[in-house]
């Protein structure tokens, strides 16, 4: 995964295989992690990054399911609490994020899409089931089945 700094983390999938919107979502996840003073990129950061571009598939799906950024932030604050400032030397994605990205690539391949979209990432976040984002989505009324259904209704490809 290529970070906003231009550096690569462990090479497990080419950054170019993501839609440009999904690439921006991954960069936004890194920024969310930095704002939270974390030394890792977790599923919670990916979920918050889904709101970064209101025109993305992920943001459209969340809006259709009545899941809003502020309620996600409030829920995450309750779950995670506030952390003290950490000096970040190297920001790495968690193993759960790597699994989410792997699932997103499988979803993309299964539907024959040319690139991984933010919708694929959101669906993968919810289908992981064990990550913080999956629990928050389910608690806010957006379980995997609803996200999958909303994704299927999107007909325009994501840039």
mmCIF file with all atom_site columns, C-alpha atoms in Angstrom:
data_model
loop_
_atom_site.group_PDB
_atom_site.id
_atom_site.type_symbol
_atom_site.label_atom_id
_atom_site.label_alt_id
_atom_site.label_comp_id
_atom_site.label_asym_id
_atom_site.label_entity_id
_atom_site.label_seq_id
_atom_site.pdbx_PDB_ins_code
_atom_site.Cartn_x
_atom_site.Cartn_y
_atom_site.Cartn_z
_atom_site.occupancy
_atom_site.B_iso_or_equiv
_atom_site.pdbx_formal_charge
_atom_site.auth_seq_id
_atom_site.auth_comp_id
_atom_site.auth_asym_id
_atom_site.auth_atom_id
_atom_site.pdbx_PDB_model_num
ATOM 1   C CA . UNK A 1 1   ? 0.000   0.000   0.000   1.00 0.00 ? 1   UNK A CA 1
ATOM 2   C CA . UNK A 1 2   ? 1.401   3.405   -0.896  1.00 0.00 ? 2   UNK A CA 1
ATOM 3   C CA . UNK A 1 3   ? 1.022   6.051   1.744   1.00 0.00 ? 3   UNK A CA 1
ATOM 4   C CA . UNK A 1 4   ? 0.486   9.768   1.143   1.00 0.00 ? 4   UNK A CA 1
ATOM 5   C CA . UNK A 1 5   ? 4.177   10.297  1.808   1.00 0.00 ? 5   UNK A CA 1
ATOM 6   C CA . UNK A 1 6   ? 4.892   8.303   -1.347  1.00 0.00 ? 6   UNK A CA 1
ATOM 7   C CA . UNK A 1 7   ? 6.482   5.485   0.630   1.00 0.00 ? 7   UNK A CA 1
ATOM 8   C CA . UNK A 1 8   ? 5.241   1.938   0.352   1.00 0.00 ? 8   UNK A CA 1
ATOM 9   C CA . UNK A 1 9   ? 4.249   -0.271  3.214   1.00 0.00 ? 9   UNK A CA 1
ATOM 10  C CA . UNK A 1 10  ? 4.484   -3.985  2.618   1.00 0.00 ? 10  UNK A CA 1
ATOM 11  C CA . UNK A 1 11  ? 3.717   -4.572  -1.049  1.00 0.00 ? 11  UNK A CA 1
ATOM 12  C CA . UNK A 1 12  ? 0.657   -6.751  -1.074  1.00 0.00 ? 12  UNK A CA 1
ATOM 13  C CA . UNK A 1 13  ? -1.482  -5.028  -3.697  1.00 0.00 ? 13  UNK A CA 1
ATOM 14  C CA . UNK A 1 14  ? -0.575  -2.359  -6.236  1.00 0.00 ? 14  UNK A CA 1
ATOM 15  C CA . UNK A 1 15  ? -1.952  1.059   -5.361  1.00 0.00 ? 15  UNK A CA 1
ATOM 16  C CA . UNK A 1 16  ? -2.800  1.550   -9.042  1.00 0.00 ? 16  UNK A CA 1
ATOM 17  C CA . UNK A 1 17  ? -5.443  -1.203  -8.890  1.00 0.00 ? 17  UNK A CA 1
ATOM 18  C CA . UNK A 1 18  ? -7.652  1.050   -6.761  1.00 0.00 ? 18  UNK A CA 1
ATOM 19  C CA . UNK A 1 19  ? -9.962  3.593   -8.384  1.00 0.00 ? 19  UNK A CA 1
ATOM 20  C CA . UNK A 1 20  ? -8.627  7.132   -7.996  1.00 0.00 ? 20  UNK A CA 1
ATOM 21  C CA . UNK A 1 21  ? -11.410 7.751   -5.473  1.00 0.00 ? 21  UNK A CA 1
ATOM 22  C CA . UNK A 1 22  ? -10.362 4.659   -3.485  1.00 0.00 ? 22  UNK A CA 1
ATOM 23  C CA . UNK A 1 23  ? -6.743  5.825   -3.605  1.00 0.00 ? 23  UNK A CA 1
ATOM 24  C CA . UNK A 1 24  ? -7.841  9.113   -2.046  1.00 0.00 ? 24  UNK A CA 1
ATOM 25  C CA . UNK A 1 25  ? -9.805  7.139   0.570   1.00 0.00 ? 25  UNK A CA 1
ATOM 26  C CA . UNK A 1 26  ? -6.663  5.220   1.540   1.00 0.00 ? 26  UNK A CA 1
ATOM 27  C CA . UNK A 1 27  ? -4.735  8.475   1.820   1.00 0.00 ? 27  UNK A CA 1
ATOM 28  C CA . UNK A 1 28  ? -7.578  9.952   3.902   1.00 0.00 ? 28  UNK A CA 1
ATOM 29  C CA . UNK A 1 29  ? -7.362  6.910   6.217   1.00 0.00 ? 29  UNK A CA 1
ATOM 30  C CA . UNK A 1 30  ? -3.711  7.706   6.801   1.00 0.00 ? 30  UNK A CA 1
ATOM 31  C CA . UNK A 1 31  ? -4.648  11.310  7.616   1.00 0.00 ? 31  UNK A CA 1
ATOM 32  C CA . UNK A 1 32  ? -7.375  10.119  10.012  1.00 0.00 ? 32  UNK A CA 1
ATOM 33  C CA . UNK A 1 33  ? -4.824  7.940   11.785  1.00 0.00 ? 33  UNK A CA 1
ATOM 34  C CA . UNK A 1 34  ? -2.438  10.865  12.047  1.00 0.00 ? 34  UNK A CA 1
ATOM 35  C CA . UNK A 1 35  ? -5.192  13.145  13.420  1.00 0.00 ? 35  UNK A CA 1
ATOM 36  C CA . UNK A 1 36  ? -5.951  10.461  16.014  1.00 0.00 ? 36  UNK A CA 1
ATOM 37  C CA . UNK A 1 37  ? -2.257  10.300  16.933  1.00 0.00 ? 37  UNK A CA 1
ATOM 38  C CA . UNK A 1 38  ? -2.075  6.599   16.128  1.00 0.00 ? 38  UNK A CA 1
ATOM 39  C CA . UNK A 1 39  ? 0.960   4.792   14.746  1.00 0.00 ? 39  UNK A CA 1
ATOM 40  C CA . UNK A 1 40  ? -1.230  2.430   12.744  1.00 0.00 ? 40  UNK A CA 1
ATOM 41  C CA . UNK A 1 41  ? -3.995  2.582   10.160  1.00 0.00 ? 41  UNK A CA 1
ATOM 42  C CA . UNK A 1 42  ? -6.970  0.622   11.464  1.00 0.00 ? 42  UNK A CA 1
ATOM 43  C CA . UNK A 1 43  ? -10.419 -0.225  10.171  1.00 0.00 ? 43  UNK A CA 1
ATOM 44  C CA . UNK A 1 44  ? -11.778 2.727   12.134  1.00 0.00 ? 44  UNK A CA 1
ATOM 45  C CA . UNK A 1 45  ? -9.582  5.070   10.061  1.00 0.00 ? 45  UNK A CA 1
ATOM 46  C CA . UNK A 1 46  ? -10.803 3.485   6.815   1.00 0.00 ? 46  UNK A CA 1
ATOM 47  C CA . UNK A 1 47  ? -14.401 3.932   7.948   1.00 0.00 ? 47  UNK A CA 1
ATOM 48  C CA . UNK A 1 48  ? -13.868 7.618   8.736   1.00 0.00 ? 48  UNK A CA 1
ATOM 49  C CA . UNK A 1 49  ? -12.087 8.048   5.396   1.00 0.00 ? 49  UNK A CA 1
ATOM 50  C CA . UNK A 1 50  ? -15.234 6.780   3.658   1.00 0.00 ? 50  UNK A CA 1
ATOM 51  C CA . UNK A 1 51  ? -16.770 10.188  4.376   1.00 0.00 ? 51  UNK A CA 1
ATOM 52  C CA . UNK A 1 52  ? -13.887 12.171  2.832   1.00 0.00 ? 52  UNK A CA 1
ATOM 53  C CA . UNK A 1 53  ? -15.424 12.331  -0.649  1.00 0.00 ? 53  UNK A CA 1
ATOM 54  C CA . UNK A 1 54  ? -19.226 12.730  -0.633  1.00 0.00 ? 54  UNK A CA 1
ATOM 55  C CA . UNK A 1 55  ? -19.344 11.558  -4.273  1.00 0.00 ? 55  UNK A CA 1
ATOM 56  C CA . UNK A 1 56  ? -17.623 8.229   -3.519  1.00 0.00 ? 56  UNK A CA 1
ATOM 57  C CA . UNK A 1 57  ? -19.555 4.982   -3.570  1.00 0.00 ? 57  UNK A CA 1
ATOM 58  C CA . UNK A 1 58  ? -18.781 4.455   0.122   1.00 0.00 ? 58  UNK A CA 1
ATOM 59  C CA . UNK A 1 59  ? -20.132 7.875   1.130   1.00 0.00 ? 59  UNK A CA 1
ATOM 60  C CA . UNK A 1 60  ? -23.250 7.409   -1.011  1.00 0.00 ? 60  UNK A CA 1
ATOM 61  C CA . UNK A 1 61  ? -23.917 3.997   0.540   1.00 0.00 ? 61  UNK A CA 1
ATOM 62  C CA . UNK A 1 62  ? -23.461 5.312   4.078   1.00 0.00 ? 62  UNK A CA 1
ATOM 63  C CA . UNK A 1 63  ? -25.775 8.261   3.348   1.00 0.00 ? 63  UNK A CA 1
ATOM 64  C CA . UNK A 1 64  ? -28.400 5.909   1.882   1.00 0.00 ? 64  UNK A CA 1
ATOM 65  C CA . UNK A 1 65  ? -28.197 3.806   5.056   1.00 0.00 ? 65  UNK A CA 1
ATOM 66  C CA . UNK A 1 66  ? -28.487 6.933   7.217   1.00 0.00 ? 66  UNK A CA 1
ATOM 67  C CA . UNK A 1 67  ? -25.005 6.529   8.696   1.00 0.00 ? 67  UNK A CA 1
ATOM 68  C CA . UNK A 1 68  ? -23.356 9.916   9.192   1.00 0.00 ? 68  UNK A CA 1
ATOM 69  C CA . UNK A 1 69  ? -19.788 10.933  9.919   1.00 0.00 ? 69  UNK A CA 1
ATOM 70  C CA . UNK A 1 70  ? -20.468 12.633  13.244  1.00 0.00 ? 70  UNK A CA 1
ATOM 71  C CA . UNK A 1 71  ? -22.285 9.616   14.677  1.00 0.00 ? 71  UNK A CA 1
ATOM 72  C CA . UNK A 1 72  ? -19.413 7.362   13.556  1.00 0.00 ? 72  UNK A CA 1
ATOM 73  C CA . UNK A 1 73  ? -16.878 9.717   15.197  1.00 0.00 ? 73  UNK A CA 1
ATOM 74  C CA . UNK A 1 74  ? -18.938 9.837   18.400  1.00 0.00 ? 74  UNK A CA 1
ATOM 75  C CA . UNK A 1 75  ? -19.259 6.044   18.497  1.00 0.00 ? 75  UNK A CA 1
ATOM 76  C CA . UNK A 1 76  ? -15.540 5.584   17.856  1.00 0.00 ? 76  UNK A CA 1
ATOM 77  C CA . UNK A 1 77  ? -14.675 8.072   20.597  1.00 0.00 ? 77  UNK A CA 1
ATOM 78  C CA . UNK A 1 78  ? -16.770 6.041   23.036  1.00 0.00 ? 78  UNK A CA 1
ATOM 79  C CA . UNK A 1 79  ? -15.220 2.746   21.916  1.00 0.00 ? 79  UNK A CA 1
ATOM 80  C CA . UNK A 1 80  ? -11.612 3.873   21.644  1.00 0.00 ? 80  UNK A CA 1
ATOM 81  C CA . UNK A 1 81  ? -11.411 6.790   24.051  1.00 0.00 ? 81  UNK A CA 1
ATOM 82  C CA . UNK A 1 82  ? -8.869  9.530   23.525  1.00 0.00 ? 82  UNK A CA 1
ATOM 83  C CA . UNK A 1 83  ? -5.216  8.603   23.120  1.00 0.00 ? 83  UNK A CA 1
ATOM 84  C CA . UNK A 1 84  ? -2.241  10.666  24.142  1.00 0.00 ? 84  UNK A CA 1
ATOM 85  C CA . UNK A 1 85  ? 0.022   11.959  21.384  1.00 0.00 ? 85  UNK A CA 1
ATOM 86  C CA . UNK A 1 86  ? 2.247   9.212   19.995  1.00 0.00 ? 86  UNK A CA 1
ATOM 87  C CA . UNK A 1 87  ? 5.397   9.973   18.063  1.00 0.00 ? 87  UNK A CA 1
ATOM 88  C CA . UNK A 1 88  ? 4.815   8.224   14.757  1.00 0.00 ? 88  UNK A CA 1
ATOM 89  C CA . UNK A 1 89  ? 7.959   6.984   13.084  1.00 0.00 ? 89  UNK A CA 1
ATOM 90  C CA . UNK A 1 90  ? 6.355   4.554   10.660  1.00 0.00 ? 90  UNK A CA 1
ATOM 91  C CA . UNK A 1 91  ? 2.632   4.266   10.071  1.00 0.00 ? 91  UNK A CA 1
ATOM 92  C CA . UNK A 1 92  ? 1.567   0.762   9.139   1.00 0.00 ? 92  UNK A CA 1
ATOM 93  C CA . UNK A 1 93  ? -1.789  -0.801  8.353   1.00 0.00 ? 93  UNK A CA 1
ATOM 94  C CA . UNK A 1 94  ? -3.009  -3.350  10.879  1.00 0.00 ? 94  UNK A CA 1
ATOM 95  C CA . UNK A 1 95  ? -3.377  -6.991  9.902   1.00 0.00 ? 95  UNK A CA 1
ATOM 96  C CA . UNK A 1 96  ? -7.142  -6.454  9.919   1.00 0.00 ? 96  UNK A CA 1
ATOM 97  C CA . UNK A 1 97  ? -6.797  -3.613  7.368   1.00 0.00 ? 97  UNK A CA 1
ATOM 98  C CA . UNK A 1 98  ? -4.660  -5.874  5.197   1.00 0.00 ? 98  UNK A CA 1
ATOM 99  C CA . UNK A 1 99  ? -7.406  -8.494  5.387   1.00 0.00 ? 99  UNK A CA 1
ATOM 100 C CA . UNK A 1 100 ? -10.028 -5.861  4.452   1.00 0.00 ? 100 UNK A CA 1
ATOM 101 C CA . UNK A 1 101 ? -7.982  -4.840  1.395   1.00 0.00 ? 101 UNK A CA 1
ATOM 102 C CA . UNK A 1 102 ? -7.622  -8.504  0.407   1.00 0.00 ? 102 UNK A CA 1
ATOM 103 C CA . UNK A 1 103 ? -11.391 -8.987  0.679   1.00 0.00 ? 103 UNK A CA 1
ATOM 104 C CA . UNK A 1 104 ? -11.988 -5.818  -1.365  1.00 0.00 ? 104 UNK A CA 1
ATOM 105 C CA . UNK A 1 105 ? -9.768  -7.173  -4.157  1.00 0.00 ? 105 UNK A CA 1
ATOM 106 C CA . UNK A 1 106 ? -11.674 -10.474 -4.114  1.00 0.00 ? 106 UNK A CA 1
ATOM 107 C CA . UNK A 1 107 ? -15.019 -8.633  -4.296  1.00 0.00 ? 107 UNK A CA 1
ATOM 108 C CA . UNK A 1 108 ? -13.730 -6.558  -7.189  1.00 0.00 ? 108 UNK A CA 1
ATOM 109 C CA . UNK A 1 109 ? -12.516 -9.643  -9.066  1.00 0.00 ? 109 UNK A CA 1
ATOM 110 C CA . UNK A 1 110 ? -15.749 -11.529 -8.416  1.00 0.00 ? 110 UNK A CA 1
ATOM 111 C CA . UNK A 1 111 ? -17.803 -8.822  -10.101 1.00 0.00 ? 111 UNK A CA 1
ATOM 112 C CA . UNK A 1 112 ? -15.277 -8.291  -12.876 1.00 0.00 ? 112 UNK A CA 1
ATOM 113 C CA . UNK A 1 113 ? -14.761 -4.629  -12.029 1.00 0.00 ? 113 UNK A CA 1
ATOM 114 C CA . UNK A 1 114 ? -11.674 -2.937  -13.490 1.00 0.00 ? 114 UNK A CA 1
ATOM 115 C CA . UNK A 1 115 ? -10.568 -1.459  -10.150 1.00 0.00 ? 115 UNK A CA 1
ATOM 116 C CA . UNK A 1 116 ? -11.292 -1.622  -6.433  1.00 0.00 ? 116 UNK A CA 1
ATOM 117 C CA . UNK A 1 117 ? -13.801 1.066   -5.465  1.00 0.00 ? 117 UNK A CA 1
ATOM 118 C CA . UNK A 1 118 ? -14.588 2.662   -2.129  1.00 0.00 ? 118 UNK A CA 1
ATOM 119 C CA . UNK A 1 119 ? -17.761 0.567   -2.192  1.00 0.00 ? 119 UNK A CA 1
ATOM 120 C CA . UNK A 1 120 ? -15.673 -2.614  -2.294  1.00 0.00 ? 120 UNK A CA 1
ATOM 121 C CA . UNK A 1 121 ? -13.611 -1.334  0.633   1.00 0.00 ? 121 UNK A CA 1
ATOM 122 C CA . UNK A 1 122 ? -16.741 -0.439  2.630   1.00 0.00 ? 122 UNK A CA 1
ATOM 123 C CA . UNK A 1 123 ? -18.293 -3.839  1.961   1.00 0.00 ? 123 UNK A CA 1
ATOM 124 C CA . UNK A 1 124 ? -15.025 -5.514  2.956   1.00 0.00 ? 124 UNK A CA 1
ATOM 125 C CA . UNK A 1 125 ? -14.935 -3.440  6.160   1.00 0.00 ? 125 UNK A CA 1
ATOM 126 C CA . UNK A 1 126 ? -18.391 -4.658  7.105   1.00 0.00 ? 126 UNK A CA 1
ATOM 127 C CA . UNK A 1 127 ? -17.835 -8.262  6.081   1.00 0.00 ? 127 UNK A CA 1
ATOM 128 C CA . UNK A 1 128 ? -14.696 -8.680  8.177   1.00 0.00 ? 128 UNK A CA 1
ATOM 129 C CA . UNK A 1 129 ? -17.003 -8.897  11.180  1.00 0.00 ? 129 UNK A CA 1
ATOM 130 C CA . UNK A 1 130 ? -14.247 -8.643  13.756  1.00 0.00 ? 130 UNK A CA 1
ATOM 131 C CA . UNK A 1 131 ? -12.845 -5.173  13.166  1.00 0.00 ? 131 UNK A CA 1
ATOM 132 C CA . UNK A 1 132 ? -13.897 -2.021  14.970  1.00 0.00 ? 132 UNK A CA 1
ATOM 133 C CA . UNK A 1 133 ? -15.455 -0.629  11.776  1.00 0.00 ? 133 UNK A CA 1
ATOM 134 C CA . UNK A 1 134 ? -17.595 -3.747  11.254  1.00 0.00 ? 134 UNK A CA 1
ATOM 135 C CA . UNK A 1 135 ? -18.993 -3.464  14.778  1.00 0.00 ? 135 UNK A CA 1
ATOM 136 C CA . UNK A 1 136 ? -19.669 0.264   14.442  1.00 0.00 ? 136 UNK A CA 1
ATOM 137 C CA . UNK A 1 137 ? -21.415 -0.213  11.086  1.00 0.00 ? 137 UNK A CA 1
ATOM 138 C CA . UNK A 1 138 ? -23.581 -2.995  12.468  1.00 0.00 ? 138 UNK A CA 1
ATOM 139 C CA . UNK A 1 139 ? -24.424 -0.999  15.607  1.00 0.00 ? 139 UNK A CA 1
ATOM 140 C CA . UNK A 1 140 ? -25.429 1.996   13.467  1.00 0.00 ? 140 UNK A CA 1
ATOM 141 C CA . UNK A 1 141 ? -27.797 -0.098  11.356  1.00 0.00 ? 141 UNK A CA 1
ATOM 142 C CA . UNK A 1 142 ? -25.527 -0.794  8.383   1.00 0.00 ? 142 UNK A CA 1
ATOM 143 C CA . UNK A 1 143 ? -24.737 -4.516  8.479   1.00 0.00 ? 143 UNK A CA 1
ATOM 144 C CA . UNK A 1 144 ? -23.007 -6.279  5.602   1.00 0.00 ? 144 UNK A CA 1
ATOM 145 C CA . UNK A 1 145 ? -26.298 -7.281  3.922   1.00 0.00 ? 145 UNK A CA 1
ATOM 146 C CA . UNK A 1 146 ? -27.530 -3.683  3.679   1.00 0.00 ? 146 UNK A CA 1
ATOM 147 C CA . UNK A 1 147 ? -24.184 -2.415  2.414   1.00 0.00 ? 147 UNK A CA 1
ATOM 148 C CA . UNK A 1 148 ? -24.061 -5.172  -0.201  1.00 0.00 ? 148 UNK A CA 1
ATOM 149 C CA . UNK A 1 149 ? -27.574 -4.343  -1.366  1.00 0.00 ? 149 UNK A CA 1
ATOM 150 C CA . UNK A 1 150 ? -26.819 -0.608  -1.554  1.00 0.00 ? 150 UNK A CA 1
ATOM 151 C CA . UNK A 1 151 ? -23.604 -1.281  -3.487  1.00 0.00 ? 151 UNK A CA 1
ATOM 152 C CA . UNK A 1 152 ? -25.497 -3.373  -6.028  1.00 0.00 ? 152 UNK A CA 1
ATOM 153 C CA . UNK A 1 153 ? -27.851 -0.433  -6.652  1.00 0.00 ? 153 UNK A CA 1
ATOM 154 C CA . UNK A 1 154 ? -24.991 1.855   -7.721  1.00 0.00 ? 154 UNK A CA 1
ATOM 155 C CA . UNK A 1 155 ? -24.794 1.719   -11.489 1.00 0.00 ? 155 UNK A CA 1
ATOM 156 C CA . UNK A 1 156 ? -22.230 4.409   -12.271 1.00 0.00 ? 156 UNK A CA 1
ATOM 157 C CA . UNK A 1 157 ? -18.591 3.362   -12.093 1.00 0.00 ? 157 UNK A CA 1
ATOM 158 C CA . UNK A 1 158 ? -16.451 5.169   -9.576  1.00 0.00 ? 158 UNK A CA 1
ATOM 159 C CA . UNK A 1 159 ? -13.643 7.277   -11.022 1.00 0.00 ? 159 UNK A CA 1
#
